[in-house]
Amino acid sequence: MDAQYRPNGTGKNLMSSVTMPPSIIIPSCYLAPICYYSLMMNCPEVHIEKWEYYIKQTYRNRCSIGTESGIMHLTVPVTKALPQTPVKDIRISDHGNWRHLHWQALCTAYERSPYFEYYADDLYPFYHKRYEFLLDFNEDLRETICALLDIHPSVHYTDIYQSSPEHTDLRASFHPHSPLTLSFPQPYYQVFADRHGFLPNLSIIDLLFNMGPESRLILRKNHLLPLA
């Protein structure tokens, strides 16, 4: 089956009470939303999609963080690709000195958070090393985040784009306007909550810098989908 984005696809209702299969398919994301890592922690088996066509303006190359001014979106620039280019072949662009800008944004947003200094050295190298492919960058960063969270998902990578009744298909769910990524039920401490209130389901980096080791408890308690 040709890889494509299905915002109204045939996958199960995300908020359904039907028990999920023990396996899910999700996209590779840049500093993914908190619910992504909640699924990583709570699902027995995770398949990460390599063969879907690259979709602009999604969490494949974009994350959201909480700042003094509110929510800020950080986007990894990519080189112009032909239509229907698989995400595994998308290359990162060096346009705009984005690595420096992203790191400075993270420092400014979270330098007053309780655990920034504890984790900063683990993340710093990702903003000073050049990656050619977006997928490699995302996945190395994801593996580091999982290690910092002390979660150990059983991760597999797809070798073809297809749908299967054995998997819950969440590939179209990690979009800024998806119901799954617009809510996260359990508030936690955030540095600027006194100004903006609780900002739900930002990047996992927000939870990690603000809650540190307690992030695991939040992720365990607040998975959004019923699991087998």
Short mmCIF file of C-alpha atoms in Angstrom, two decimals:
data_model
loop_
_atom_site.label_atom_id
_atom_site.label_comp_id
_atom_site.label_asym_id
_atom_site.label_seq_id
_atom_site.Cartn_x
_atom_site.Cartn_y
_atom_site.Cartn_z
CA MET A 1 0.00 0.00 0.00
CA ASP A 2 1.31 3.44 -0.90
CA ALA A 3 2.39 5.50 2.08
CA GLN A 4 0.09 8.40 2.74
CA TYR A 5 -1.33 10.57 5.48
CA ARG A 6 -4.89 9.76 6.53
CA PRO A 7 -6.20 12.42 8.92
CA ASN A 8 -9.60 10.72 8.73
CA GLY A 9 -8.27 7.22 8.18
CA THR A 10 -9.64 3.84 9.07
CA GLY A 11 -7.81 3.42 12.36
CA LYS A 12 -9.67 2.95 15.64
CA ASN A 13 -11.30 5.89 17.40
CA LEU A 14 -8.50 7.32 19.54
CA MET A 15 -10.78 7.96 22.49
CA SER A 16 -12.63 4.64 22.20
CA SER A 17 -12.97 2.36 25.18
CA VAL A 18 -12.24 -0.66 22.98
CA THR A 19 -9.17 -2.50 24.23
CA MET A 20 -6.14 -1.79 22.12
CA PRO A 21 -3.99 -4.53 20.62
CA PRO A 22 -0.65 -4.81 22.40
CA SER A 23 1.12 -3.28 19.41
CA ILE A 24 0.97 0.26 18.00
CA ILE A 25 2.38 2.06 14.96
CA ILE A 26 3.52 5.65 15.47
CA PRO A 27 5.61 8.15 13.48
CA SER A 28 9.09 9.29 14.35
CA CYS A 29 8.85 12.69 16.05
CA TYR A 30 11.15 15.49 17.17
CA LEU A 31 11.04 15.82 20.98
CA ALA A 32 7.58 14.30 20.80
CA PRO A 33 4.58 15.29 22.93
CA ILE A 34 4.21 13.76 26.38
CA CYS A 35 1.45 11.39 25.26
CA TYR A 36 3.91 9.83 22.80
CA TYR A 37 6.17 8.75 25.63
CA SER A 38 3.21 7.66 27.71
CA LEU A 39 2.38 5.25 24.90
CA MET A 40 6.03 4.24 24.70
CA MET A 41 5.99 3.35 28.37
CA ASN A 42 2.62 1.61 28.48
CA CYS A 43 2.42 -0.31 25.20
CA PRO A 44 4.09 -3.71 25.06
CA GLU A 45 5.29 -3.23 21.48
CA VAL A 46 5.93 -0.08 19.45
CA HIS A 47 6.49 0.10 15.69
CA ILE A 48 7.96 3.33 14.34
CA GLU A 49 7.06 4.20 10.76
CA LYS A 50 9.93 4.76 8.31
CA TRP A 51 8.10 4.53 5.01
CA GLU A 52 5.22 6.99 5.26
CA TYR A 53 5.39 10.01 2.99
CA TYR A 54 6.78 13.01 4.83
CA ILE A 55 4.05 15.30 6.16
CA LYS A 56 4.70 19.01 6.74
CA GLN A 57 3.57 20.89 9.88
CA THR A 58 3.43 17.82 12.11
CA TYR A 59 5.51 16.60 15.01
CA ARG A 60 7.86 14.79 12.62
CA ASN A 61 10.08 17.87 12.72
CA ARG A 62 8.32 20.14 15.22
CA CYS A 63 7.91 20.35 18.99
CA SER A 64 6.18 22.69 21.44
CA ILE A 65 7.76 24.02 24.64
CA GLY A 66 6.53 26.24 27.47
CA THR A 67 8.22 29.64 27.74
CA GLU A 68 7.81 32.88 29.66
CA SER A 69 5.65 34.15 26.78
CA GLY A 70 3.60 30.98 26.41
CA ILE A 71 3.89 28.12 23.96
CA MET A 72 6.78 28.23 21.49
CA HIS A 73 7.06 25.94 18.47
CA LEU A 74 10.51 24.77 17.38
CA THR A 75 10.88 23.39 13.86
CA VAL A 76 13.81 21.46 12.41
CA PRO A 77 14.23 22.74 8.83
CA VAL A 78 14.40 20.10 6.13
CA THR A 79 15.58 20.24 2.55
CA LYS A 80 12.97 20.46 -0.17
CA ALA A 81 11.88 16.96 -1.08
CA LEU A 82 10.00 15.54 -4.03
CA PRO A 83 6.34 14.67 -3.47
CA GLN A 84 5.82 11.30 -1.82
CA THR A 85 9.32 11.15 -0.34
CA PRO A 86 9.50 8.56 2.47
CA VAL A 87 10.27 10.09 5.84
CA LYS A 88 13.41 7.95 6.10
CA ASP A 89 14.88 9.92 3.18
CA ILE A 90 14.15 13.42 4.48
CA ARG A 91 17.36 15.40 5.01
CA ILE A 92 17.93 18.12 7.58
CA SER A 93 18.76 21.60 6.30
CA ASP A 94 21.35 23.84 7.94
CA HIS A 95 19.25 26.88 7.11
CA GLY A 96 19.00 29.59 9.76
CA ASN A 97 21.46 28.25 12.35
CA TRP A 98 18.55 26.31 13.82
CA ARG A 99 20.64 24.16 16.19
CA HIS A 100 21.92 27.20 18.05
CA LEU A 101 18.45 28.78 18.11
CA HIS A 102 16.76 25.64 19.42
CA TRP A 103 19.33 25.14 22.15
CA GLN A 104 19.11 28.76 23.22
CA ALA A 105 15.31 28.50 23.30
CA LEU A 106 15.50 25.40 25.51
CA CYS A 107 17.99 27.07 27.84
CA THR A 108 15.91 30.24 28.14
CA ALA A 109 12.67 28.34 28.68
CA TYR A 110 13.96 25.80 31.20
CA GLU A 111 17.08 27.15 32.91
CA ARG A 112 14.94 27.85 36.01
CA SER A 113 13.28 24.44 35.99
CA PRO A 114 14.30 22.01 38.77
CA TYR A 115 16.06 19.46 36.54
CA PHE A 116 17.50 21.44 33.64
CA GLU A 117 21.08 21.29 34.90
CA TYR A 118 20.67 17.59 35.64
CA TYR A 119 19.79 16.67 32.05
CA ALA A 120 21.27 19.48 29.93
CA ASP A 121 24.60 17.76 29.30
CA ASP A 122 22.83 14.74 27.82
CA LEU A 123 20.92 16.86 25.32
CA TYR A 124 23.57 19.45 24.46
CA PRO A 125 25.39 17.22 21.89
CA PHE A 126 22.28 16.95 19.70
CA TYR A 127 22.50 20.68 19.01
CA HIS A 128 26.18 20.64 18.15
CA LYS A 129 26.39 17.55 15.94
CA ARG A 130 25.31 17.54 12.33
CA TYR A 131 22.86 14.84 11.31
CA GLU A 132 22.11 14.28 7.65
CA PHE A 133 18.72 12.59 8.03
CA LEU A 134 15.78 13.71 10.15
CA LEU A 135 14.89 10.13 11.11
CA ASP A 136 18.36 9.46 12.50
CA PHE A 137 18.29 12.68 14.51
CA ASN A 138 14.82 12.00 15.89
CA GLU A 139 15.55 8.42 16.82
CA ASP A 140 18.90 9.07 18.50
CA LEU A 141 17.22 11.82 20.48
CA ARG A 142 14.28 9.54 21.35
CA GLU A 143 16.61 6.81 22.58
CA THR A 144 18.37 9.32 24.83
CA ILE A 145 15.06 10.60 26.21
CA CYS A 146 13.90 7.04 26.90
CA ALA A 147 17.16 6.35 28.75
CA LEU A 148 16.77 9.52 30.84
CA LEU A 149 13.21 8.50 31.68
CA ASP A 150 14.39 4.96 32.41
CA ILE A 151 11.78 3.48 30.11
CA HIS A 152 12.64 0.61 27.81
CA PRO A 153 10.06 0.18 25.06
CA SER A 154 10.19 -2.73 22.66
CA VAL A 155 10.77 -0.70 19.50
CA HIS A 156 10.70 -1.99 15.93
CA TYR A 157 10.94 -0.12 12.63
CA THR A 158 8.60 -0.77 9.74
CA ASP A 159 10.03 -2.26 6.58
CA ILE A 160 6.99 -1.41 4.44
CA TYR A 161 4.01 0.92 4.71
CA GLN A 162 0.93 -1.10 5.51
CA SER A 163 -2.01 -1.37 7.88
CA SER A 164 -2.62 -4.45 9.97
CA PRO A 165 -5.41 -5.49 12.34
CA GLU A 166 -2.68 -6.64 14.70
CA HIS A 167 -1.59 -3.04 15.33
CA THR A 168 -3.34 0.10 16.51
CA ASP A 169 -2.53 2.66 13.83
CA LEU A 170 -1.61 6.03 15.40
CA ARG A 171 0.43 7.37 12.51
CA ALA A 172 -2.06 10.15 11.78
CA SER A 173 -2.47 11.03 15.46
CA PHE A 174 0.70 13.04 16.07
CA HIS A 175 -0.46 16.27 14.52
CA PRO A 176 -0.93 19.55 16.42
CA HIS A 177 -4.71 19.33 15.91
CA SER A 178 -5.19 15.68 16.81
CA PRO A 179 -7.37 14.95 19.89
CA LEU A 180 -4.62 12.71 21.20
CA THR A 181 -2.03 15.48 21.20
CA LEU A 182 -4.27 18.27 22.44
CA SER A 183 -4.89 16.92 25.92
CA PHE A 184 -3.05 15.36 28.81
CA PRO A 185 -5.16 14.88 31.92
CA GLN A 186 -2.77 15.17 34.85
CA PRO A 187 -1.27 18.63 35.57
CA TYR A 188 2.29 18.75 36.86
CA TYR A 189 4.62 21.52 37.97
CA GLN A 190 5.59 23.99 35.24
CA VAL A 191 7.84 27.00 35.76
CA PHE A 192 5.47 29.53 34.16
CA ALA A 193 2.16 28.09 35.36
CA ASP A 194 1.57 31.23 37.46
CA ARG A 195 1.40 33.22 34.18
CA HIS A 196 -0.27 30.84 31.75
CA GLY A 197 -1.88 28.13 33.83
CA PHE A 198 -1.08 24.53 33.02
CA LEU A 199 -0.07 24.01 29.37
CA PRO A 200 -1.09 20.44 28.46
CA ASN A 201 0.90 17.92 26.50
CA LEU A 202 3.91 19.94 25.48
CA SER A 203 7.10 18.24 24.38
CA ILE A 204 8.41 15.50 26.65
CA ILE A 205 11.29 17.86 27.42
CA ASP A 206 8.89 20.03 29.44
CA LEU A 207 7.95 17.12 31.68
CA LEU A 208 11.54 15.94 32.02
CA PHE A 209 13.02 19.31 32.96
CA ASN A 210 10.20 20.12 35.39
CA MET A 211 9.62 16.75 37.03
CA GLY A 212 12.82 14.77 36.59
CA PRO A 213 12.58 11.18 37.89
CA GLU A 214 8.92 11.71 38.79
CA SER A 215 8.17 11.92 35.06
CA ARG A 216 7.80 8.13 35.06
CA LEU A 217 4.92 8.36 37.53
CA ILE A 218 3.12 10.91 35.34
CA LEU A 219 3.59 8.78 32.24
CA ARG A 220 2.48 5.59 33.97
CA LYS A 221 -0.60 7.19 35.50
CA ASN A 222 -1.82 9.08 32.51
CA HIS A 223 -1.73 6.93 29.41
CA LEU A 224 -4.68 8.09 27.32
CA LEU A 225 -5.65 4.85 25.62
CA PRO A 226 -6.76 1.56 27.15
CA LEU A 227 -4.09 -1.08 26.68
CA ALA A 228 -4.39 -4.83 26.41
#
